[in-house]
Tab-separated table of C-alpha atoms in Angstrom:
chain	number	residue	atom	x	y	z
A	27	MET	CA	21.168	3.255	-21.149
A	28	ARG	CA	17.548	3.185	-21.998
A	29	VAL	CA	15.261	1.695	-19.305
A	30	TRP	CA	11.573	0.749	-19.080
A	31	LEU	CA	9.816	0.482	-15.835
A	32	VAL	CA	6.504	-1.176	-15.616
A	33	ARG	CA	4.818	-0.368	-12.564
A	34	ASP	CA	1.105	0.589	-11.714
A	35	LEU	CA	-0.350	1.377	-8.130
A	36	GLU	CA	2.062	3.987	-7.203
A	37	PRO	CA	1.956	7.826	-7.010
A	38	ILE	CA	3.638	9.706	-9.744
A	39	PRO	CA	5.479	13.032	-9.277
A	40	THR	CA	2.587	15.112	-11.006
A	41	ASP	CA	-0.219	13.648	-8.784
A	42	HIS	CA	-2.168	16.119	-6.750
A	43	GLY	CA	-1.001	16.822	-3.218
A	44	ASN	CA	2.677	16.566	-3.379
A	45	PRO	CA	2.783	12.723	-3.002
A	46	ARG	CA	5.459	10.797	-1.392
A	47	LEU	CA	7.221	8.752	-3.931
A	48	LEU	CA	7.350	4.984	-3.337
A	49	ARG	CA	9.780	2.393	-4.785
A	50	ALA	CA	9.129	2.764	-8.472
A	51	GLY	CA	9.046	6.509	-8.192
A	52	MET	CA	12.330	6.531	-6.325
A	53	LEU	CA	14.002	4.225	-8.732
A	54	ALA	CA	12.714	6.088	-11.682
A	55	THR	CA	13.992	9.519	-10.542
A	56	THR	CA	17.387	7.916	-9.574
A	57	LEU	CA	17.808	6.286	-12.956
A	58	ALA	CA	16.947	9.608	-14.627
A	59	SER	CA	19.275	11.718	-12.480
A	60	LEU	CA	22.130	9.373	-13.355
A	61	GLY	CA	21.626	9.939	-17.004
A	62	HIS	CA	19.617	6.972	-17.892
A	63	GLU	CA	16.701	7.507	-20.368
A	64	THR	CA	13.938	6.086	-18.370
A	65	THR	CA	10.297	5.441	-19.211
A	66	TRP	CA	7.931	4.597	-16.535
A	67	PHE	CA	4.684	2.875	-17.652
A	68	THR	CA	1.725	3.505	-15.237
A	69	SER	CA	-2.088	3.447	-15.504
A	70	SER	CA	-4.538	6.414	-15.635
A	71	PHE	CA	-6.006	5.282	-12.380
A	72	ASN	CA	-4.514	6.575	-8.961
A	73	HIS	CA	-4.680	3.676	-6.558
A	74	TYR	CA	-4.676	5.952	-3.583
A	75	SER	CA	-6.973	8.717	-4.378
A	76	ARG	CA	-9.074	6.601	-6.597
A	77	GLN	CA	-9.091	9.396	-9.266
A	78	HIS	CA	-8.245	9.166	-12.910
A	79	ARG	CA	-5.216	10.759	-14.529
A	80	GLU	CA	-5.123	11.953	-18.066
A	81	THR	CA	-3.605	9.541	-20.416
A	82	GLY	CA	-0.419	10.494	-22.453
A	83	VAL	CA	3.111	11.142	-21.775
A	84	ILE	CA	4.573	13.305	-18.945
A	85	SER	CA	8.066	14.468	-18.476
A	86	PRO	CA	8.538	15.637	-14.911
A	87	GLN	CA	12.440	15.802	-15.155
A	88	GLU	CA	15.241	15.335	-17.632
A	89	ASN	CA	15.578	11.733	-18.784
A	90	LEU	CA	12.179	10.797	-17.232
A	91	MET	CA	9.156	10.150	-19.374
A	92	ILE	CA	6.009	8.731	-17.656
A	93	GLU	CA	3.583	7.079	-20.043
A	94	VAL	CA	0.084	6.948	-18.583
A	95	LEU	CA	-2.025	3.980	-20.102
A	96	LYS	CA	-5.678	3.890	-20.062
A	97	ALA	CA	-7.240	1.404	-17.552
A	98	PRO	CA	-10.616	1.293	-15.951
A	99	GLY	CA	-9.822	1.398	-12.269
A	100	TYR	CA	-11.792	-0.170	-9.205
A	101	SER	CA	-13.516	0.888	-6.029
A	102	ARG	CA	-12.225	-2.170	-3.948
A	103	ASN	CA	-8.781	-3.400	-3.602
A	104	VAL	CA	-10.132	-6.931	-3.893
A	105	GLY	CA	-12.670	-7.852	-6.581
A	106	ALA	CA	-13.496	-8.590	-10.181
A	107	ARG	CA	-13.050	-4.983	-11.264
A	108	ARG	CA	-9.469	-4.870	-9.823
A	109	LEU	CA	-8.613	-7.987	-11.823
A	110	VAL	CA	-10.138	-6.430	-14.942
A	111	HIS	CA	-7.991	-3.180	-14.284
A	112	ASN	CA	-4.823	-5.286	-13.826
A	113	TYR	CA	-5.431	-7.277	-17.091
A	114	ARG	CA	-6.168	-4.140	-19.202
A	115	PHE	CA	-3.068	-2.411	-17.964
A	116	ALA	CA	-0.981	-5.249	-18.852
A	117	ARG	CA	-2.539	-5.624	-22.292
A	118	GLN	CA	-2.029	-1.802	-22.984
A	119	PHE	CA	1.654	-2.070	-22.057
A	120	LEU	CA	2.158	-5.108	-24.370
A	121	GLU	CA	0.314	-3.282	-27.281
A	122	VAL	CA	2.533	-0.094	-26.707
A	123	ALA	CA	5.660	-2.143	-26.291
A	124	ARG	CA	5.227	-4.251	-29.334
A	125	ALA	CA	4.565	-1.204	-31.543
A	126	SER	CA	7.635	0.782	-30.182
A	127	LYS	CA	10.293	1.489	-32.625
A	128	GLN	CA	12.846	2.356	-29.896
A	129	LEU	CA	13.365	-0.488	-27.494
A	130	PRO	CA	15.191	-0.323	-24.057
A	131	ASN	CA	18.362	-2.103	-23.019
A	132	VAL	CA	16.526	-3.416	-19.875
A	133	ILE	CA	13.035	-3.789	-18.534
A	134	ILE	CA	12.124	-3.546	-14.887
A	135	ALA	CA	8.833	-4.822	-13.420
A	136	ASP	CA	7.313	-5.423	-9.939
A	137	LEU	CA	5.238	-8.136	-8.455
A	138	PRO	CA	2.378	-7.122	-7.792
A	139	THR	CA	0.723	-7.220	-10.190
A	140	THR	CA	0.858	-10.612	-11.688
A	141	ASP	CA	-0.419	-9.592	-15.041
A	142	ALA	CA	2.025	-6.562	-15.457
A	143	ALA	CA	5.035	-8.767	-14.275
A	144	SER	CA	4.213	-11.524	-16.675
A	145	ALA	CA	3.691	-9.132	-19.553
A	146	ALA	CA	7.074	-7.384	-19.091
A	147	VAL	CA	9.004	-10.512	-18.710
A	148	ARG	CA	7.126	-11.998	-21.704
A	149	PHE	CA	7.977	-9.039	-23.834
A	150	GLY	CA	11.553	-9.144	-22.669
A	151	LEU	CA	11.719	-12.770	-23.968
A	152	GLU	CA	10.203	-11.798	-27.271
A	153	ALA	CA	12.537	-8.891	-27.953
A	154	GLU	CA	15.601	-10.523	-26.195
A	155	ILE	CA	15.751	-7.813	-23.644
A	156	PRO	CA	16.857	-8.609	-20.048
A	157	THR	CA	14.396	-8.105	-17.393
A	158	VAL	CA	14.548	-7.408	-13.659
A	159	LEU	CA	11.642	-8.465	-11.437
A	160	THR	CA	11.255	-7.279	-7.911
A	161	ILE	CA	9.205	-9.302	-5.448
A	162	ARG	CA	7.245	-6.648	-3.204
A	163	ASP	CA	4.105	-8.671	-2.347
A	164	LEU	CA	3.604	-12.373	-2.280
A	165	TRP	CA	0.824	-12.439	-5.018
A	166	PRO	CA	-1.317	-14.469	-5.320
A	167	ASP	CA	-0.397	-16.553	-2.195
A	168	PHE	CA	-1.580	-13.417	-0.110
A	169	PHE	CA	-5.181	-13.985	-0.948
A	170	SER	CA	-5.427	-17.511	0.098
A	171	ASP	CA	-3.207	-17.114	3.292
A	172	PHE	CA	-5.103	-14.040	4.400
A	173	MET	CA	-8.603	-15.436	4.131
A	174	PRO	CA	-10.307	-17.923	6.625
A	175	ARG	CA	-9.604	-21.624	5.730
A	176	PRO	CA	-12.525	-22.488	3.661
A	177	LEU	CA	-12.430	-19.317	1.702
A	178	GLY	CA	-8.651	-19.640	1.534
A	179	THR	CA	-8.959	-23.054	-0.369
A	180	LEU	CA	-11.583	-21.542	-2.889
A	181	ALA	CA	-9.228	-18.421	-3.394
A	182	ARG	CA	-6.202	-20.774	-4.076
A	183	PHE	CA	-8.273	-22.464	-6.824
A	184	ALA	CA	-9.728	-19.450	-8.318
A	185	SER	CA	-6.247	-17.648	-8.480
A	186	TRP	CA	-4.361	-20.389	-10.345
A	187	PRO	CA	-4.181	-18.165	-13.424
A	188	LEU	CA	-2.499	-15.392	-11.395
A	189	ASN	CA	-0.195	-18.217	-9.899
A	190	ASN	CA	0.753	-19.391	-13.217
A	191	GLN	CA	1.705	-15.660	-14.164
A	192	THR	CA	3.727	-15.374	-11.138
A	193	LYS	CA	5.644	-18.658	-11.777
A	194	PHE	CA	6.461	-17.557	-15.411
A	195	ALA	CA	7.510	-14.093	-14.461
A	196	CYS	CA	9.763	-15.506	-11.625
A	197	ARG	CA	11.239	-18.420	-13.633
A	198	HIS	CA	11.994	-16.197	-16.767
A	199	ALA	CA	13.121	-12.858	-15.433
A	200	THR	CA	16.996	-12.362	-15.957
A	201	SER	CA	17.311	-10.965	-12.454
A	202	LEU	CA	15.018	-11.472	-9.364
A	203	ILE	CA	15.038	-8.843	-6.631
A	204	GLY	CA	13.585	-9.589	-3.226
A	205	ILE	CA	12.748	-6.690	-0.711
A	206	SER	CA	13.823	-9.231	1.900
A	207	GLU	CA	15.625	-12.586	2.225
A	208	GLY	CA	12.253	-14.299	2.599
A	209	TYR	CA	10.709	-12.625	-0.271
A	210	LEU	CA	13.707	-13.404	-2.612
A	211	LYS	CA	13.527	-17.144	-1.519
A	212	TRP	CA	9.880	-17.245	-2.156
A	213	GLY	CA	10.296	-15.910	-5.730
A	214	GLN	CA	13.190	-18.420	-6.489
A	215	GLU	CA	11.020	-21.212	-5.191
A	216	LYS	CA	7.991	-19.990	-7.073
A	217	GLY	CA	9.885	-19.876	-10.361
A	218	ASN	CA	11.999	-22.856	-9.732
A	219	ARG	CA	14.939	-20.895	-11.001
A	220	LYS	CA	17.710	-22.589	-12.549
A	221	SER	CA	20.083	-19.445	-12.524
A	222	ILE	CA	20.323	-16.974	-9.643
A	223	ALA	CA	23.626	-15.285	-10.505
A	224	TYR	CA	21.785	-11.948	-10.822
A	225	ASP	CA	19.318	-12.414	-7.912
A	226	ARG	CA	19.742	-10.133	-5.031
A	227	ILE	CA	18.125	-8.367	-2.097
A	228	SER	CA	17.347	-4.723	-2.109
A	229	TYR	CA	15.410	-3.253	0.825
A	230	LEU	CA	12.627	-0.821	0.196
A	231	GLY	CA	14.332	2.015	2.015
A	232	TYR	CA	13.006	5.383	2.388
A	233	LEU	CA	13.712	8.945	0.922
A	234	ARG	CA	13.699	11.254	3.828
A	235	PRO	CA	12.769	14.905	2.705
A	236	PRO	CA	15.110	17.753	3.729
A	237	PRO	CA	14.456	19.075	7.233
A	238	ILE	CA	11.743	21.671	7.444
A	239	ALA	CA	12.204	25.052	9.180
A	240	LEU	CA	11.043	25.348	12.774
A	241	HIS	CA	8.173	27.628	12.071
A	242	GLU	CA	6.970	25.186	9.217
A	243	PHE	CA	7.162	22.340	11.674
A	244	THR	CA	5.232	23.937	14.463
A	245	GLU	CA	2.568	25.227	11.886
A	246	ALA	CA	2.199	21.740	10.557
A	247	LEU	CA	1.694	20.299	14.013
A	248	ARG	CA	-0.830	23.101	14.644
A	249	ILE	CA	-2.953	22.298	11.595
A	250	LEU	CA	-2.725	18.741	12.458
A	251	ASN	CA	-3.761	19.376	16.061
A	252	ILE	CA	-0.816	17.716	17.493
A	253	PRO	CA	0.311	18.858	20.854
A	254	LEU	CA	3.892	20.335	21.361
A	255	SER	CA	4.393	18.635	24.655
A	256	GLY	CA	3.768	15.084	26.005
A	257	HIS	CA	4.131	11.852	23.962
A	258	VAL	CA	2.885	11.256	20.508
A	259	ILE	CA	2.122	7.719	19.388
A	260	SER	CA	1.713	7.587	15.613
A	261	PHE	CA	0.412	5.377	12.818
A	262	VAL	CA	0.892	6.446	9.211
A	263	GLY	CA	-0.635	4.160	6.492
A	264	SER	CA	-3.717	2.943	4.840
A	265	TRP	CA	-6.586	1.560	6.800
A	266	GLY	CA	-6.465	-1.801	4.994
A	267	ALA	CA	-7.456	-5.266	6.246
A	268	THR	CA	-3.895	-6.371	7.049
A	269	TYR	CA	-3.755	-3.616	9.749
A	270	ASP	CA	-5.118	-4.506	13.211
A	271	LEU	CA	-6.187	-0.961	13.960
A	272	SER	CA	-8.749	-2.367	16.692
A	273	LEU	CA	-5.735	-3.294	18.655
A	274	VAL	CA	-4.757	0.365	18.520
A	275	LEU	CA	-8.308	1.423	19.452
A	276	GLN	CA	-8.271	-0.812	22.538
A	277	ALA	CA	-4.796	0.422	23.640
A	278	ALA	CA	-5.880	4.092	23.369
A	279	ARG	CA	-8.885	3.182	25.543
A	280	LEU	CA	-6.648	1.666	28.186
A	281	LEU	CA	-4.306	4.717	28.106
A	282	ARG	CA	-6.996	7.465	27.948
A	283	ASP	CA	-6.213	8.587	31.373
A	284	ARG	CA	-2.621	9.275	30.530
A	285	LYS	CA	-3.049	12.932	29.600
A	286	ASP	CA	0.642	12.970	28.388
A	287	ILE	CA	-0.078	10.465	25.571
A	288	THR	CA	-1.698	11.429	22.312
A	289	PHE	CA	-2.487	8.856	19.419
A	290	ALA	CA	-2.208	10.351	15.835
A	291	LEU	CA	-3.452	8.147	13.028
A	292	ALA	CA	-2.883	9.178	9.450
A	293	GLY	CA	-4.692	7.535	6.460
A	294	ASP	CA	-8.209	7.402	5.058
A	295	PRO	CA	-10.465	5.843	7.657
A	296	SER	CA	-13.559	5.858	5.372
A	297	THR	CA	-13.047	2.185	4.477
A	298	ARG	CA	-13.497	1.379	8.183
A	299	PRO	CA	-16.270	3.551	9.468
A	300	ASP	CA	-16.986	1.776	12.515
A	301	LEU	CA	-13.473	1.984	13.750
A	302	LYS	CA	-13.610	5.784	12.646
A	303	ARG	CA	-16.447	6.367	14.934
A	304	ALA	CA	-14.980	4.507	17.804
A	305	PHE	CA	-11.661	6.556	17.523
A	306	GLN	CA	-13.535	9.868	17.254
A	307	LYS	CA	-14.946	9.288	20.779
A	308	LEU	CA	-11.663	8.997	22.369
A	309	PRO	CA	-10.168	12.549	23.518
A	310	ASN	CA	-6.490	10.997	23.313
A	311	VAL	CA	-6.820	10.402	19.529
A	312	ARG	CA	-6.312	12.642	16.342
A	313	LEU	CA	-7.651	11.167	13.151
A	314	LEU	CA	-5.652	13.151	10.483
A	315	GLY	CA	-6.868	11.643	7.202
A	316	TRP	CA	-4.408	11.675	4.357
A	317	ILE	CA	-1.506	14.021	4.991
A	318	ASP	CA	1.234	15.221	2.587
A	319	LYS	CA	4.916	14.314	2.859
A	320	ASN	CA	5.811	17.539	4.789
A	321	GLN	CA	3.120	16.784	7.262
A	322	VAL	CA	4.270	13.223	7.615
A	323	ALA	CA	7.968	14.598	8.219
A	324	ALA	CA	6.499	16.994	11.032
A	325	LEU	CA	4.369	14.227	12.673
A	326	LEU	CA	7.085	11.612	12.708
A	327	SER	CA	9.753	14.011	13.796
A	328	ARG	CA	7.381	14.821	16.855
A	329	SER	CA	6.635	10.995	17.562
A	330	ASP	CA	8.165	9.116	20.243
A	331	ILE	CA	6.650	5.860	18.913
A	332	GLY	CA	5.686	4.655	15.497
A	333	LEU	CA	3.146	1.684	15.394
A	334	LEU	CA	3.097	-1.310	13.023
A	335	PRO	CA	-0.118	-3.024	14.083
A	336	TYR	CA	-0.521	-5.871	11.664
A	337	THR	CA	-2.933	-8.672	11.881
A	338	SER	CA	-1.563	-12.249	12.648
A	339	ASN	CA	-1.981	-13.433	9.083
A	340	ALA	CA	-0.720	-10.204	7.312
A	341	PRO	CA	1.704	-11.020	4.504
A	342	GLN	CA	4.229	-8.152	4.936
A	343	GLY	CA	7.830	-9.203	5.485
A	344	LEU	CA	9.627	-5.824	5.857
A	345	PRO	CA	7.118	-3.214	5.019
A	346	ASN	CA	8.283	0.328	3.973
A	347	LYS	CA	6.879	1.600	7.221
A	348	ILE	CA	9.808	0.217	9.204
A	349	PHE	CA	12.246	2.402	7.330
A	350	GLU	CA	9.918	5.412	7.321
A	351	TYR	CA	9.638	5.351	11.120
A	352	MET	CA	13.370	4.636	11.415
A	353	ALA	CA	14.278	7.694	9.241
A	354	TYR	CA	12.925	10.029	11.963
A	355	GLY	CA	14.248	7.987	15.001
A	356	ALA	CA	10.779	7.102	16.195
A	357	PHE	CA	10.913	3.799	18.466
A	358	GLN	CA	8.785	1.103	16.758
A	359	ILE	CA	6.251	-1.290	18.288
A	360	SER	CA	5.176	-3.932	15.800
A	361	THR	CA	3.150	-7.111	15.870
A	362	LEU	CA	5.017	-8.684	12.986
A	363	SER	CA	7.248	-11.785	13.547
A	364	GLY	CA	9.950	-13.180	11.324
A	365	GLU	CA	12.263	-10.788	9.422
A	366	ALA	CA	10.638	-7.613	10.698
A	367	LYS	CA	10.930	-8.696	14.424
A	368	ASP	CA	14.679	-9.777	13.765
A	369	LEU	CA	15.507	-6.488	12.141
A	370	LEU	CA	14.023	-4.317	14.806
A	371	GLN	CA	15.843	-6.399	17.550
A	372	GLN	CA	19.274	-6.366	15.658
A	373	THR	CA	19.194	-2.626	14.957
A	374	GLY	CA	17.827	-1.680	18.391
A	375	THR	CA	15.072	0.518	16.652
A	376	GLY	CA	11.965	-1.199	18.134
A	377	LEU	CA	10.387	-4.329	19.381
A	378	SER	CA	7.842	-6.658	17.932
A	379	ILE	CA	5.097	-8.498	20.013
A	380	PRO	CA	3.282	-10.911	17.699
A	381	SER	CA	-0.247	-11.890	18.718
A	382	ALA	CA	-0.230	-9.106	21.387
A	383	SER	CA	-3.256	-8.491	23.414
A	384	SER	CA	-4.655	-4.980	23.734
A	385	ALA	CA	-3.334	-4.927	27.325
A	386	GLU	CA	0.233	-6.059	26.143
A	387	PHE	CA	0.175	-3.611	23.381
A	388	ALA	CA	-0.759	-0.695	25.797
A	389	GLN	CA	1.769	-1.892	28.453
A	390	ALA	CA	4.551	-1.760	25.797
A	391	ILE	CA	3.739	1.830	24.667
A	392	GLU	CA	3.600	2.857	28.468
A	393	THR	CA	6.942	1.120	29.156
A	394	VAL	CA	8.608	3.033	26.220
A	395	VAL	CA	7.364	6.533	26.923
A	396	ASP	CA	8.319	6.031	30.505
A	397	ASP	CA	11.826	4.939	29.733
A	398	ALA	CA	14.079	8.014	29.319
A	399	ASN	CA	16.828	5.811	28.060
A	400	ILE	CA	14.910	4.633	25.031
A	401	LEU	CA	13.620	8.157	24.253
A	402	LYS	CA	17.043	9.833	24.198
A	403	LYS	CA	18.377	7.399	21.675
A	404	ARG	CA	16.318	8.940	18.741
A	405	ASP	CA	19.432	10.155	17.023
A	406	GLN	CA	21.108	6.681	17.263
A	407	ARG	CA	18.047	4.995	15.517
A	408	ALA	CA	18.130	7.586	12.778
A	409	ALA	CA	21.791	6.952	12.354
A	410	VAL	CA	21.108	3.312	11.642
A	411	PHE	CA	18.656	4.390	9.048
A	412	GLU	CA	21.304	6.789	7.479
A	413	ALA	CA	23.924	4.046	7.285
A	414	ARG	CA	21.831	1.161	5.915
A	415	PHE	CA	18.364	2.206	4.678
A	416	ASP	CA	18.789	5.514	3.095
A	417	ALA	CA	17.008	5.452	-0.385
A	418	ARG	CA	19.652	7.446	-1.921
A	419	ARG	CA	22.402	4.642	-1.025
A	420	ILE	CA	19.845	1.873	-1.821
A	421	TYR	CA	18.798	3.098	-5.200
A	422	ARG	CA	22.048	4.096	-6.462
A	423	GLU	CA	23.220	0.532	-5.695
A	424	LEU	CA	20.198	-0.977	-7.325
A	425	VAL	CA	20.775	1.263	-10.484
A	426	ASP	CA	24.441	-0.159	-10.603
A	427	HIS	CA	22.879	-3.719	-10.591
A	428	ILE	CA	20.370	-2.770	-13.247
A	429	VAL	CA	23.177	-1.510	-15.505
A	430	ARG	CA	25.014	-4.823	-15.128
A	431	VAL	CA	21.994	-6.680	-16.017
A	432	GLY	CA	21.421	-4.543	-18.938
A	433	GLN	CA	24.861	-5.116	-20.130
A	434	LYS	CA	24.534	-8.849	-19.911
């Protein structure tokens, strides 16, 4: 089967630094490995490094071509330049698609972005090609929900073109995929869908790399300045506005006299310089910057706790971080409510304390590291991941679904 995948904003296999592939990357490589001729359309701008890629076609493995389309990029995640970038990428895709002499059997796109999602679905309608749309973030509702009330009302009015794009894509996609039950329901309601026969849930999952040798593990920890004894409490992610890292800062301050506890925070802190300076003053904190997937593996294998400190109005339902932490058996402490809280409770892989104070957050950390019964169940938590959320299983099942849609 010939498949097109339209997805910007993700690392591609040839990016510098051995990047960890996200959903589109894992899906593209799975499709290709199963013999499907896969073309992944992305932009020349690397969302994470803020660097530009060369335009053109890359073939990192058999059956996979990555077509890098020129787009301007941006410096801030929210702003006019970001909107221009999204528009230009979508227009570039449509130009290439309409000029293509060899069309696919099925087109896959993600939301976000609204521009790319609506462009992919629109071309599918034009060319009578079935489309699969995955709801990964609640765009553009996220913008108005995340802002203070007066600005939220303004954002809702200003984002009506994006909302129309979302409605169009959700209404006309052949198949709608939600990364959680709530996300799927949101997409179905947004599109007022008449047919849901091909709609389904497909969790993000996580592709855990092969175990590294003991000497590589200890060397990675040495480079990261992570102690080999005591308890390690980790956060791995961006330092975006949806993360309440000030909560982690206050908890670290409250626990600074616990010499057996070390906080390790991965991700680029440059966007939040005040927090960075405050963390640097604490002897029980390690700021790691961006780390590669092998370093992530070493860090999380060493961590007793993985933190999910989201703000009260964060839009995340079931973020990828849940499955990443679970893959290594780290016990999770979250501030999310809803589906994330339910999943952690049902699987026994963590706890969630919505609207936690810094004292409550610190107390939860201390309670976990002092409970030998929780700590010794690392293998059980990892087994839950293997059985339900391993990306190899999830994406093979998703490919089977895509094939059914493509044969519709």
